[in-house]
XYZ file of C-alpha atoms in Angstrom:
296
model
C -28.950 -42.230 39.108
C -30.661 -41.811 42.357
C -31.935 -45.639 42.379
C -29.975 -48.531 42.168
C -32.340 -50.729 40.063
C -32.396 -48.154 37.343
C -28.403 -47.425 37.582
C -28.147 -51.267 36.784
C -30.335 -50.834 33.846
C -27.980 -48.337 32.616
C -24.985 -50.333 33.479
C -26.180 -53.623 31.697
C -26.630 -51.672 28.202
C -23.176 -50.847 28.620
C -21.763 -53.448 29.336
C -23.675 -54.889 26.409
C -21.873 -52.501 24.269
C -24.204 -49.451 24.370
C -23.263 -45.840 24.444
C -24.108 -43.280 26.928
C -27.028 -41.912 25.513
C -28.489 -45.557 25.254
C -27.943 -46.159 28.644
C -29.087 -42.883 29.588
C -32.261 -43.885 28.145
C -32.313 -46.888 29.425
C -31.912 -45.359 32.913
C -34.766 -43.094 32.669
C -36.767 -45.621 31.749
C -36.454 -47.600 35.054
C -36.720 -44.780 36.923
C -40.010 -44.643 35.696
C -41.108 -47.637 37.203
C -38.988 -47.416 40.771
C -39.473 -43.138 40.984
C -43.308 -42.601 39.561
C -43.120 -39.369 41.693
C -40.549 -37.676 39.736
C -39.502 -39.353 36.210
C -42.214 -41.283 33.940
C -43.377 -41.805 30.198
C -46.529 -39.194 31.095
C -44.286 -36.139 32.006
C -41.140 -34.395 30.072
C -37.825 -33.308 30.264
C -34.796 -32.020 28.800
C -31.252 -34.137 27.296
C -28.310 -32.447 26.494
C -25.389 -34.019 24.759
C -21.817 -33.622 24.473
C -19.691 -34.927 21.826
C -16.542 -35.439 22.865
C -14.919 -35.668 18.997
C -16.671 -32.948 17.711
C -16.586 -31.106 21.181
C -19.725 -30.132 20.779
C -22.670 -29.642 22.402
C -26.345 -30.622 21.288
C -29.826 -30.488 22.961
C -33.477 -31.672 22.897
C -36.598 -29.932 24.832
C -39.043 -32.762 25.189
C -40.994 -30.523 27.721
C -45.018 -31.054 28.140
C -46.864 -29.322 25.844
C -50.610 -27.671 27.071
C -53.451 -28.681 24.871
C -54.005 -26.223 21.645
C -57.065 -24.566 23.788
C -55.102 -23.692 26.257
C -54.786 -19.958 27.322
C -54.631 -17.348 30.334
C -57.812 -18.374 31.405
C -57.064 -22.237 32.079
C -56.903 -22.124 35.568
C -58.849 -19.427 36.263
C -62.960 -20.033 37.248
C -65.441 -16.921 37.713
C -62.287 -14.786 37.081
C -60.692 -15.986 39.963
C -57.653 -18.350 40.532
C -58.109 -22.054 41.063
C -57.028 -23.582 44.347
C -53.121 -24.919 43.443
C -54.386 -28.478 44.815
C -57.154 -28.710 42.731
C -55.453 -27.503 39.915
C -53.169 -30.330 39.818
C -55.237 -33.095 40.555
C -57.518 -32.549 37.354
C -57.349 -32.505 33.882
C -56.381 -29.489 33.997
C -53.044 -30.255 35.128
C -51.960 -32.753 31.782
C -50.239 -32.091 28.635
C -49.068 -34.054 25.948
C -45.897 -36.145 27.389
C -42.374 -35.262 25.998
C -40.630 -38.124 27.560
C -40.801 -40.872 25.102
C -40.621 -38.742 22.155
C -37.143 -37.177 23.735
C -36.018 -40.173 23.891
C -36.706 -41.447 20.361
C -35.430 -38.333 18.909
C -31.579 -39.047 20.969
C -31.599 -42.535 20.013
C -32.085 -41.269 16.477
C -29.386 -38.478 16.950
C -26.617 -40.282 19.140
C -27.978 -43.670 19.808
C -26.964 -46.745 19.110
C -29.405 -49.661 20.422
C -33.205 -49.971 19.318
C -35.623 -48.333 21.796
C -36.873 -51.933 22.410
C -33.854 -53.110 23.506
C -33.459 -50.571 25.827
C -36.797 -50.887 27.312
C -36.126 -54.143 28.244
C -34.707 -53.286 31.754
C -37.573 -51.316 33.055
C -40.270 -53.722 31.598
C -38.431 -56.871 33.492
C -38.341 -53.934 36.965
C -42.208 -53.156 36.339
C -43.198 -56.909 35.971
C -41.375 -58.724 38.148
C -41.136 -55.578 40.737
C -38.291 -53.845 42.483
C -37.951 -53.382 46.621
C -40.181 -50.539 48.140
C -37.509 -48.204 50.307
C -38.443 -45.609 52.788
C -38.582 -42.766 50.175
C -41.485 -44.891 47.644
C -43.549 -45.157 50.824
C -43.130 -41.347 51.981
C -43.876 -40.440 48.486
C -46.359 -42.595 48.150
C -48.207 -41.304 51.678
C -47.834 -37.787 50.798
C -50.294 -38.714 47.978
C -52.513 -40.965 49.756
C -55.766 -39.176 49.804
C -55.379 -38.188 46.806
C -54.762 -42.169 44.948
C -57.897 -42.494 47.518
C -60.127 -40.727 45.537
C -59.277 -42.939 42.262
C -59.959 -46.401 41.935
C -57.477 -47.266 39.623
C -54.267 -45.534 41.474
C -55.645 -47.193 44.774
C -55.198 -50.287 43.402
C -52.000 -49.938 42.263
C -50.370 -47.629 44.798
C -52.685 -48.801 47.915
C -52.634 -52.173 47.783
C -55.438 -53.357 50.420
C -56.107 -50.065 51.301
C -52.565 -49.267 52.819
C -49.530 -47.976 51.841
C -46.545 -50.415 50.575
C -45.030 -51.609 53.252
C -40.632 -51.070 53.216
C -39.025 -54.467 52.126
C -42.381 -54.987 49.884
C -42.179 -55.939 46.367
C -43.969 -53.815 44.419
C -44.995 -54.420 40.798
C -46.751 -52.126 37.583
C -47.919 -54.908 35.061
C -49.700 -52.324 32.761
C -46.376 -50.185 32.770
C -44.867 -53.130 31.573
C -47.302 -54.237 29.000
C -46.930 -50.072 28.095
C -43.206 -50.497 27.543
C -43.477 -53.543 25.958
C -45.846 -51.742 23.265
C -43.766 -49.051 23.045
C -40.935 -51.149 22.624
C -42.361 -53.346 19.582
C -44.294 -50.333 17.800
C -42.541 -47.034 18.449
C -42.896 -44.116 20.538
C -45.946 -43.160 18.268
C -48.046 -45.793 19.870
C -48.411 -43.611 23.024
C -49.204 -40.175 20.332
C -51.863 -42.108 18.200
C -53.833 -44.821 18.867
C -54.923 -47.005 21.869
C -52.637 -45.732 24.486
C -53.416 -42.109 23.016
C -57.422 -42.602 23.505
C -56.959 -43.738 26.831
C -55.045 -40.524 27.745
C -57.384 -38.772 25.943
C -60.658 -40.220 27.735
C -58.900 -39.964 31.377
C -58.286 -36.778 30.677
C -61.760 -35.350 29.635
C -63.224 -37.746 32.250
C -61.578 -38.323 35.731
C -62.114 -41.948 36.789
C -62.766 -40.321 40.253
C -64.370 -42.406 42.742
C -68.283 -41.359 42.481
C -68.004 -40.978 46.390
C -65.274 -38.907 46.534
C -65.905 -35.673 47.788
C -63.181 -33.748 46.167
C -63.476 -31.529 43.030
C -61.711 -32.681 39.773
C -62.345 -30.981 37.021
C -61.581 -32.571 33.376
C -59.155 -30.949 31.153
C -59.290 -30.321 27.164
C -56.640 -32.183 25.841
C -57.529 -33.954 22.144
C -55.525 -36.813 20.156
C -54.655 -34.369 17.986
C -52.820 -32.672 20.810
C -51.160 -35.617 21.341
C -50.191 -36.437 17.697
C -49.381 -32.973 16.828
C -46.502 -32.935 19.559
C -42.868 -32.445 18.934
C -39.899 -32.079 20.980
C -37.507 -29.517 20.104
C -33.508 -28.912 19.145
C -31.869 -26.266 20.255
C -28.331 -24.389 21.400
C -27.369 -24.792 24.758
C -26.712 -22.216 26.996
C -23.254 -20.897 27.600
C -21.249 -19.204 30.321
C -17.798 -18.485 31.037
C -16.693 -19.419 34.720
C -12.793 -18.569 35.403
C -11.683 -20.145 32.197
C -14.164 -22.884 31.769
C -16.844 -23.190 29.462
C -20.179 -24.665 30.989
C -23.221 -25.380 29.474
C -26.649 -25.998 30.049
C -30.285 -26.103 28.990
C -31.978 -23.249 27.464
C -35.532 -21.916 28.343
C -38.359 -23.709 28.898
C -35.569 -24.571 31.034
C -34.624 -22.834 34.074
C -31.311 -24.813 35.079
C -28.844 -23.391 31.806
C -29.872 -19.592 32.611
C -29.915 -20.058 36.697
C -26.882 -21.783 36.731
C -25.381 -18.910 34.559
C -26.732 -16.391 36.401
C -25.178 -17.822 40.047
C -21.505 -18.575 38.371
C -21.354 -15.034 37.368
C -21.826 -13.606 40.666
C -19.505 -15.845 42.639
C -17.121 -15.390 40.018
C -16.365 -11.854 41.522
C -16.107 -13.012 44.863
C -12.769 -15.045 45.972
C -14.316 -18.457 46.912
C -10.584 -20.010 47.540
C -9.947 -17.893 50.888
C -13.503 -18.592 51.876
C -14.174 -21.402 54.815
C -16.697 -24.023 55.074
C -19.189 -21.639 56.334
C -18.607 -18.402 53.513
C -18.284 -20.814 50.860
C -21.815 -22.157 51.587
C -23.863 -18.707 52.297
C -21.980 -17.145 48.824
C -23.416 -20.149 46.807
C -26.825 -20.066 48.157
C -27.003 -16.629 48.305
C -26.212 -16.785 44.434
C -28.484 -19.223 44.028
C -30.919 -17.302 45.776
C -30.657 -14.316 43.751
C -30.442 -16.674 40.528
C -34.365 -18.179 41.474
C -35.525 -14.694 42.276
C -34.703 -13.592 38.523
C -35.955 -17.102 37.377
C -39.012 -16.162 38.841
C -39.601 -12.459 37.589
């Protein structure tokens, strides 16, 4: 993975005699706690699977899902579009998390430790804290004003008022306590119940700081948003590239078709006479074109 603490996580389940998929999960899990910015239990995601016996290939969707009300209109106000920044930093912005139920529904499929087990890594890294680097504190400064403007995030992410320094420890007790619950009861703790009310009342009410000056606007999402969400199976994409078979994930995902889309056109193009140079402008031009489409 892109983090050492969380490639350990996924080493030590296999080493303990887990499977890929478990310590795939595992991974993810910890890179919750050490890359907030980018992987978490409150966003989504996509896991595909290959089996090498059967040679075949499997997939979940465990993307967000928008509340039930949603429609064209949601970020739209007096007909007009909301400003992208405040748009994301509102209620507006949430959906039902896919993560944990994506991962459940593997473990189920392919896996073969118990989801508590697993957790175990990341709830050790979120309680006893992993080593802030210079990316955690450039992530964590391009978001600054914004965990400013929220008492709770500013505790957690701005401790004293400043950033985390590099060579800090830096620890997330209630992510802990969350995996730990998650852990013991099931994914379903985080769909129904406590955990789900609490998502449910941030939601529909910002905890904004009553001084803060910027607009955040509460969103409609409903428990039974959150208990009416599944993830989804589905086939994998599929292209041929000079002999090889490659697949990927399907829509909501981008990366299955995009990827597709680029092979194709540098498969008419020789690529083995090409230099450093050619080799690099055909691929991003392909992937160029690919994002344009993606993007139509």
């Amino acid at each position: 993975s892109v983090d050492p603490d969380a490639s350990a996580a996924g080493i030590e389940v296999l080493r303990k005699g887990g499977n890929a998929v478990d310590a795939a999960v595992a991974t993810a899990a910890a890179l919750g706690v050490t890359e907030p910015y980018s992987a978490g239990i409150g966003g989504g995601g996509y896991f595909v699977h290959y089996d090498a016996k059967k040679r075949t290939v499997r997939t979940i969707d465990g993307r967000e899902t928008a509340p039930r009300s949603a429609d064209a209109s949601l970020f739209l106000e007096n007909g007009k579009p909301i400003p992208f920044e405040e748009g994301v930093t509102s209620g507006l912005g949430v959906g039902t998390p896919g993560t944990p139920a994506t991962w459940e529904r593997a473990l189920d499929a392919w896996g073969t430790k118990s989801l508590r087990t697993l957790l175990k890594p990341a709830e050790r890294l979120a309680r006893d804290g992993f080593v802030v680097d210079g990316t955690f504190r450039s992530q964590t400064a391009s978001n600054q004003a914004r965990f400013a403007d929220f008492p709770a995030s500013a505790e957690l992410f701005l401790p004293g008022g400043e950033l985390p320094a590099v060579g800090s420890v830096f620890k997330n007790p209630d992510l802990a306590r969350t995996y730990e619950k998650l852990g013991r009861e099931g994914v379903g703790a985080l769909y129904r119940g406590e955990l789900a009310d609490d998502i449910v009342r941030t939601v529909r009410k910002p905890p904004v700081d009553p001084d803060a000056t910027r607009v955040v606007r509460p969103g409609d999402l409903t428990r039974e948003d959150l208990a009416a969400y599944r993830t989804l199976r589905q086939d994998p994409t599929r292209v041929n590239y000079r002999g090889l078979d490659v697949y990927g994930m399907a829509p909501s995902s981008s990366g299955g078709t995009g990827v597709g889309e680029a092979l194709n056109i540098l498969e008419s193009t020789d690529l083995s006479r090409a230099d450093r140079t050619q080799y690099l402008h055909r691929l991003i031009e392909a992937s160029r074109i690919a994002f344009a489409d993606r993007g139509r």
